[in-house]
DNA sequence: CAGGTGCATGAACTA
DNA sequence: AGTTCATGCACCTGT
């Protein structure tokens, strides 16, 4: 846009007439676009703000709640003066928006908190400013619940910065909480009551599939780049927002903000600008500029604290600025000896030099100590696409003492335009078994100087009963989990993840009285203070319809009855029971009826997964895997046919992470127990799978042999498999009485193809031993079955299925 | 035979 | 349904 004529910035709060450049602003109702001065234009993001939230809606620019006393309804307008409603033209109906203070004049105390409770459930208040840390409403991350509650009780809140829940302390990393609604954007809270439309329309993702629907109350979606022109919101150590002038002209807004955890500090925080800020908040920084960076998945957004950034810049060169580009959780293969680090395609294409040849080019990357490494940046063709890798990373990875689960962070060093590789040690997941992060419990000694090693602070989830060797083995196995994408995203230490729905049980009203707001005839309690975390309790109703609360003592596990309005700290023992002197000691007997509570609690903990039936209805029952899935699950948890033996049906296992529902490895496809071996004509899922596998294998083998024969001109004299070579594969071989056995034989002779090579025989042995403890264990059945099939003395079958393979191969 | 290399596969994820 | 990416594995090369 040229500046040939005298113009005035149409941002009503700016009005600048002189500017080096004019930029296009929001679309005008009459057509065309508003004209913005350069700074306003730089900040204005028509995709993320007005167009998305107004123009795509029918009746855009019209307030939906003008007649409501609380809000004009313009989602964006309340805080964003760039919004069209605040920019040039006030909200058509209520003109209220203009009266609201612009962001640039807001200080933290002006920003209202807001937390709404409706029908007993907590929601991110639609009237609140939760945008500043842009919490992910996809998950509620509760860290150190105990500390949280205690801190909350000790420290009054003074800010909502940090999300809908409180971050009381500077080192809030351990207490960081973000939240979100369920993945589909729906809010299926425990009370299936109708919701005001303001909640019904909530969707965690601003660019979700229902993008065109009105999205009220999701200001948190605008989590980054919310500042005034040239500013960005930076968190400070006391949790109060500050605005820090940051050159913004290099910034661009992401047209697709896919998530969830946007940056507090805007795009491309530069080390120079944050000196002295000293925030410990780990924030996902929206990507810096780069080709196609808008496509970067937020899981690759660098989550680096300002302190870390400072540290790097200090370590490298005080005169340089560091722009975090992306980060990646190291996979097992990334950290393995193979020395190849798979680069996320989008990141590679955005921040690495373009390459046309598969061989790529050598690329020099500096580590945070200043040491330069040369990697080969290249790609492989993959399904009409490319797979980018950095080769030769092993020395660097080892130098930084990284393991699978740790995180490498790629940054750019300006003005040298150098790539910098940093690292962050894997956090330890509280729940954890399935988290494949490397959990060595030790500090990162490779780069002690770097504050980027701040996590994995000596805490472990080590089982004291386990030998170090076993821990190592388990570590290695966990890393191999196929479910890494699910489990490798824990970002903060000791972090648990809950959905909003799940979090409801832990949320308690803050002490302050709420403001009751009536919207659409629904009564909402709005709290200025965030909800606090309490211990999970069970509410019951007495015969006289009085609500009472049951809480379990952390010490003696007895249930105690308390008034319903008592706030229970997350660590609660009988001694806290001041309301009932008779039962303020663990020695006091449990009240009548308390015995049922365990059962209630257990039931409430059952998987809440809903299965969507074909008719579209959802069923509130755990998904029961069938066939291989059921067997796999059963093999792991020792339950058969839904008869739970130990653990929830679909729960994670602390054993072999691959032995989960769906795993079809040789361990998991064991036939169901209790019915002995399968008949040769059995057409069960397992047997048919095994038959199919065997058939394929034999075909391949024959093909290979015939090819080899035709080439060498000699006949193969090696029989493919002993016994009758029935493709039926069931019970016809001399020692391959079951399909699984056949697979083991034939695949074993093929160097173990399709076997679960991640299995450690010793681990399997342990598993089997454990399984054997369960009389109904499928492992035991399997074991017994094979024992009957393999001649004594020729088999190590006692060591489990994996050994079956080894032995038969040799025989 | 061990280790390196490049591709194929399929689970997980996204649109 | 399409894409991404972790990993398996066949093939190649060097010892």
PDB file of N, CA and C in Angstrom, chain A residues 11-56:
ATOM      1  N   UNK A  11      -6.621   2.264  12.591  1.00  0.00           N
ATOM      2  CA  UNK A  11      -6.683   1.751  13.952  1.00  0.00           C
ATOM      3  C   UNK A  11      -7.086   2.917  14.837  1.00  0.00           C
ATOM      4  N   UNK A  12      -8.258   2.848  15.362  1.00  0.00           N
ATOM      5  CA  UNK A  12      -8.809   3.964  16.095  1.00  0.00           C
ATOM      6  C   UNK A  12      -7.972   4.397  17.270  1.00  0.00           C
ATOM      7  N   UNK A  13      -7.123   3.550  17.704  1.00  0.00           N
ATOM      8  CA  UNK A  13      -6.298   3.900  18.849  1.00  0.00           C
ATOM      9  C   UNK A  13      -4.934   4.405  18.426  1.00  0.00           C
ATOM     10  N   UNK A  14      -4.742   4.475  17.156  1.00  0.00           N
ATOM     11  CA  UNK A  14      -3.443   4.914  16.674  1.00  0.00           C
ATOM     12  C   UNK A  14      -3.574   6.263  15.979  1.00  0.00           C
ATOM     13  N   UNK A  15      -4.225   6.211  14.850  1.00  0.00           N
ATOM     14  CA  UNK A  15      -4.456   7.461  14.143  1.00  0.00           C
ATOM     15  C   UNK A  15      -3.228   8.082  13.517  1.00  0.00           C
ATOM     16  N   UNK A  16      -2.195   7.304  13.382  1.00  0.00           N
ATOM     17  CA  UNK A  16      -0.963   7.841  12.820  1.00  0.00           C
ATOM     18  C   UNK A  16      -1.186   8.319  11.391  1.00  0.00           C
ATOM     19  N   UNK A  17      -0.528   9.381  11.052  1.00  0.00           N
ATOM     20  CA  UNK A  17      -0.635   9.874   9.677  1.00  0.00           C
ATOM     21  C   UNK A  17       0.679   9.736   8.931  1.00  0.00           C
ATOM     22  N   UNK A  18       1.734   9.636   9.674  1.00  0.00           N
ATOM     23  CA  UNK A  18       3.021   9.463   8.999  1.00  0.00           C
ATOM     24  C   UNK A  18       3.557   8.091   9.335  1.00  0.00           C
ATOM     25  N   UNK A  19       3.897   7.404   8.360  1.00  0.00           N
ATOM     26  CA  UNK A  19       4.404   6.052   8.568  1.00  0.00           C
ATOM     27  C   UNK A  19       5.252   5.674   7.374  1.00  0.00           C
ATOM     28  N   UNK A  20       6.277   4.915   7.559  1.00  0.00           N
ATOM     29  CA  UNK A  20       7.100   4.536   6.402  1.00  0.00           C
ATOM     30  C   UNK A  20       6.338   3.673   5.416  1.00  0.00           C
ATOM     31  N   UNK A  21       5.289   3.100   5.874  1.00  0.00           N
ATOM     32  CA  UNK A  21       4.587   2.184   4.974  1.00  0.00           C
ATOM     33  C   UNK A  21       3.169   1.997   5.463  1.00  0.00           C
ATOM     34  N   UNK A  22       2.284   1.817   4.532  1.00  0.00           N
ATOM     35  CA  UNK A  22       0.896   1.522   4.903  1.00  0.00           C
ATOM     36  C   UNK A  22       0.617   0.068   4.662  1.00  0.00           C
ATOM     37  N   UNK A  23      -0.180  -0.461   5.522  1.00  0.00           N
ATOM     38  CA  UNK A  23      -0.499  -1.885   5.368  1.00  0.00           C
ATOM     39  C   UNK A  23      -2.001  -2.103   5.348  1.00  0.00           C
ATOM     40  N   UNK A  24      -2.313  -3.215   4.770  1.00  0.00           N
ATOM     41  CA  UNK A  24      -3.725  -3.559   4.671  1.00  0.00           C
ATOM     42  C   UNK A  24      -4.223  -4.091   6.004  1.00  0.00           C
ATOM     43  N   UNK A  25      -5.336  -3.631   6.405  1.00  0.00           N
ATOM     44  CA  UNK A  25      -5.900  -4.074   7.674  1.00  0.00           C
ATOM     45  C   UNK A  25      -7.131  -4.932   7.481  1.00  0.00           C
ATOM     46  N   UNK A  26      -8.024  -4.784   8.375  1.00  0.00           N
ATOM     47  CA  UNK A  26      -9.216  -5.624   8.356  1.00  0.00           C
ATOM     48  C   UNK A  26     -10.116  -5.283   7.174  1.00  0.00           C
ATOM     49  N   UNK A  27     -10.856  -6.218   6.744  1.00  0.00           N
ATOM     50  CA  UNK A  27     -11.803  -5.951   5.665  1.00  0.00           C
ATOM     51  C   UNK A  27     -12.900  -5.001   6.148  1.00  0.00           C
ATOM     52  N   UNK A  28     -13.280  -4.153   5.307  1.00  0.00           N
ATOM     53  CA  UNK A  28     -14.326  -3.200   5.658  1.00  0.00           C
ATOM     54  C   UNK A  28     -15.680  -3.764   5.238  1.00  0.00           C
ATOM     55  N   UNK A  29     -16.636  -3.407   5.982  1.00  0.00           N
ATOM     56  CA  UNK A  29     -17.960  -3.908   5.651  1.00  0.00           C
ATOM     57  C   UNK A  29     -18.394  -3.400   4.284  1.00  0.00           C
ATOM     58  N   UNK A  30     -18.010  -2.170   4.009  1.00  0.00           N
ATOM     59  CA  UNK A  30     -18.405  -1.589   2.735  1.00  0.00           C
ATOM     60  C   UNK A  30     -17.538  -2.093   1.586  1.00  0.00           C
ATOM     61  N   UNK A  31     -16.589  -2.900   1.918  1.00  0.00           N
ATOM     62  CA  UNK A  31     -15.678  -3.395   0.896  1.00  0.00           C
ATOM     63  C   UNK A  31     -14.301  -2.800   1.073  1.00  0.00           C
ATOM     64  N   UNK A  32     -13.330  -3.476   0.551  1.00  0.00           N
ATOM     65  CA  UNK A  32     -11.962  -3.007   0.712  1.00  0.00           C
ATOM     66  C   UNK A  32     -11.431  -3.317   2.101  1.00  0.00           C
ATOM     67  N   UNK A  33     -10.300  -2.719   2.372  1.00  0.00           N
ATOM     68  CA  UNK A  33      -9.648  -3.046   3.629  1.00  0.00           C
ATOM     69  C   UNK A  33      -9.244  -1.779   4.343  1.00  0.00           C
ATOM     70  N   UNK A  34      -9.210  -1.880   5.619  1.00  0.00           N
ATOM     71  CA  UNK A  34      -8.751  -0.749   6.411  1.00  0.00           C
ATOM     72  C   UNK A  34      -7.278  -0.501   6.115  1.00  0.00           C
ATOM     73  N   UNK A  35      -6.893   0.717   6.296  1.00  0.00           N
ATOM     74  CA  UNK A  35      -5.503   1.092   6.072  1.00  0.00           C
ATOM     75  C   UNK A  35      -4.821   1.285   7.417  1.00  0.00           C
ATOM     76  N   UNK A  36      -3.743   0.611   7.557  1.00  0.00           N
ATOM     77  CA  UNK A  36      -3.040   0.691   8.833  1.00  0.00           C
ATOM     78  C   UNK A  36      -1.637   1.215   8.623  1.00  0.00           C
ATOM     79  N   UNK A  37      -1.173   1.900   9.623  1.00  0.00           N
ATOM     80  CA  UNK A  37       0.211   2.337   9.556  1.00  0.00           C
ATOM     81  C   UNK A  37       1.124   1.121   9.707  1.00  0.00           C
ATOM     82  N   UNK A  38       2.366   1.365   9.517  1.00  0.00           N
ATOM     83  CA  UNK A  38       3.275   0.230   9.496  1.00  0.00           C
ATOM     84  C   UNK A  38       3.254  -0.580  10.798  1.00  0.00           C
ATOM     85  N   UNK A  39       3.389   0.059  11.955  1.00  0.00           N
ATOM     86  CA  UNK A  39       3.403  -0.749  13.181  1.00  0.00           C
ATOM     87  C   UNK A  39       2.082  -1.479  13.398  1.00  0.00           C
ATOM     88  N   UNK A  40       0.998  -0.777  13.163  1.00  0.00           N
ATOM     89  CA  UNK A  40      -0.294  -1.444  13.364  1.00  0.00           C
ATOM     90  C   UNK A  40      -0.463  -2.575  12.369  1.00  0.00           C
ATOM     91  N   UNK A  41      -0.031  -2.305  11.166  1.00  0.00           N
ATOM     92  CA  UNK A  41      -0.171  -3.343  10.152  1.00  0.00           C
ATOM     93  C   UNK A  41       0.666  -4.563  10.444  1.00  0.00           C
ATOM     94  N   UNK A  42       1.794  -4.317  11.098  1.00  0.00           N
ATOM     95  CA  UNK A  42       2.645  -5.454  11.435  1.00  0.00           C
ATOM     96  C   UNK A  42       1.991  -6.345  12.483  1.00  0.00           C
ATOM     97  N   UNK A  43       1.263  -5.723  13.327  1.00  0.00           N
ATOM     98  CA  UNK A  43       0.684  -6.503  14.408  1.00  0.00           C
ATOM     99  C   UNK A  43      -0.643  -7.117  14.016  1.00  0.00           C
ATOM    100  N   UNK A  44      -1.307  -6.427  13.153  1.00  0.00           N
ATOM    101  CA  UNK A  44      -2.629  -6.906  12.777  1.00  0.00           C
ATOM    102  C   UNK A  44      -2.530  -8.228  12.028  1.00  0.00           C
ATOM    103  N   UNK A  45      -3.287  -9.109  12.442  1.00  0.00           N
ATOM    104  CA  UNK A  45      -3.278 -10.425  11.812  1.00  0.00           C
ATOM    105  C   UNK A  45      -4.693 -10.746  11.368  1.00  0.00           C
ATOM    106  N   UNK A  46      -4.930 -10.484  10.154  1.00  0.00           N
ATOM    107  CA  UNK A  46      -6.302 -10.652   9.705  1.00  0.00           C
ATOM    108  C   UNK A  46      -6.739 -12.106   9.698  1.00  0.00           C
ATOM    109  N   UNK A  47      -5.792 -12.966   9.614  1.00  0.00           N
ATOM    110  CA  UNK A  47      -6.194 -14.373   9.581  1.00  0.00           C
ATOM    111  C   UNK A  47      -6.563 -14.871  10.963  1.00  0.00           C
ATOM    112  N   UNK A  48      -5.735 -14.491  11.898  1.00  0.00           N
ATOM    113  CA  UNK A  48      -5.996 -15.029  13.220  1.00  0.00           C
ATOM    114  C   UNK A  48      -7.102 -14.306  13.953  1.00  0.00           C
ATOM    115  N   UNK A  49      -7.308 -13.114  13.599  1.00  0.00           N
ATOM    116  CA  UNK A  49      -8.261 -12.374  14.392  1.00  0.00           C
ATOM    117  C   UNK A  49      -9.567 -12.158  13.654  1.00  0.00           C
ATOM    118  N   UNK A  50      -9.631 -11.052  13.040  1.00  0.00           N
ATOM    119  CA  UNK A  50     -10.951 -10.641  12.595  1.00  0.00           C
ATOM    120  C   UNK A  50     -11.564 -11.564  11.564  1.00  0.00           C
ATOM    121  N   UNK A  51     -10.786 -11.926  10.599  1.00  0.00           N
ATOM    122  CA  UNK A  51     -11.403 -12.744   9.553  1.00  0.00           C
ATOM    123  C   UNK A  51     -11.898 -14.052  10.121  1.00  0.00           C
ATOM    124  N   UNK A  52     -11.074 -14.595  10.956  1.00  0.00           N
ATOM    125  CA  UNK A  52     -11.446 -15.908  11.464  1.00  0.00           C
ATOM    126  C   UNK A  52     -12.653 -15.827  12.384  1.00  0.00           C
ATOM    127  N   UNK A  53     -12.638 -14.820  13.192  1.00  0.00           N
ATOM    128  CA  UNK A  53     -13.657 -14.835  14.221  1.00  0.00           C
ATOM    129  C   UNK A  53     -14.849 -13.947  13.925  1.00  0.00           C
ATOM    130  N   UNK A  54     -14.722 -13.208  12.905  1.00  0.00           N
ATOM    131  CA  UNK A  54     -15.851 -12.348  12.602  1.00  0.00           C
ATOM    132  C   UNK A  54     -16.352 -12.551  11.192  1.00  0.00           C
ATOM    133  N   UNK A  55     -15.430 -12.462  10.286  1.00  0.00           N
ATOM    134  CA  UNK A  55     -15.892 -12.399   8.909  1.00  0.00           C
ATOM    135  C   UNK A  55     -16.423 -13.724   8.413  1.00  0.00           C
ATOM    136  N   UNK A  56     -15.964 -14.762   9.013  1.00  0.00           N
ATOM    137  CA  UNK A  56     -16.473 -16.051   8.579  1.00  0.00           C
ATOM    138  C   UNK A  56     -17.833 -16.360   9.184  1.00  0.00           C
TER     139      UNK A  56
END
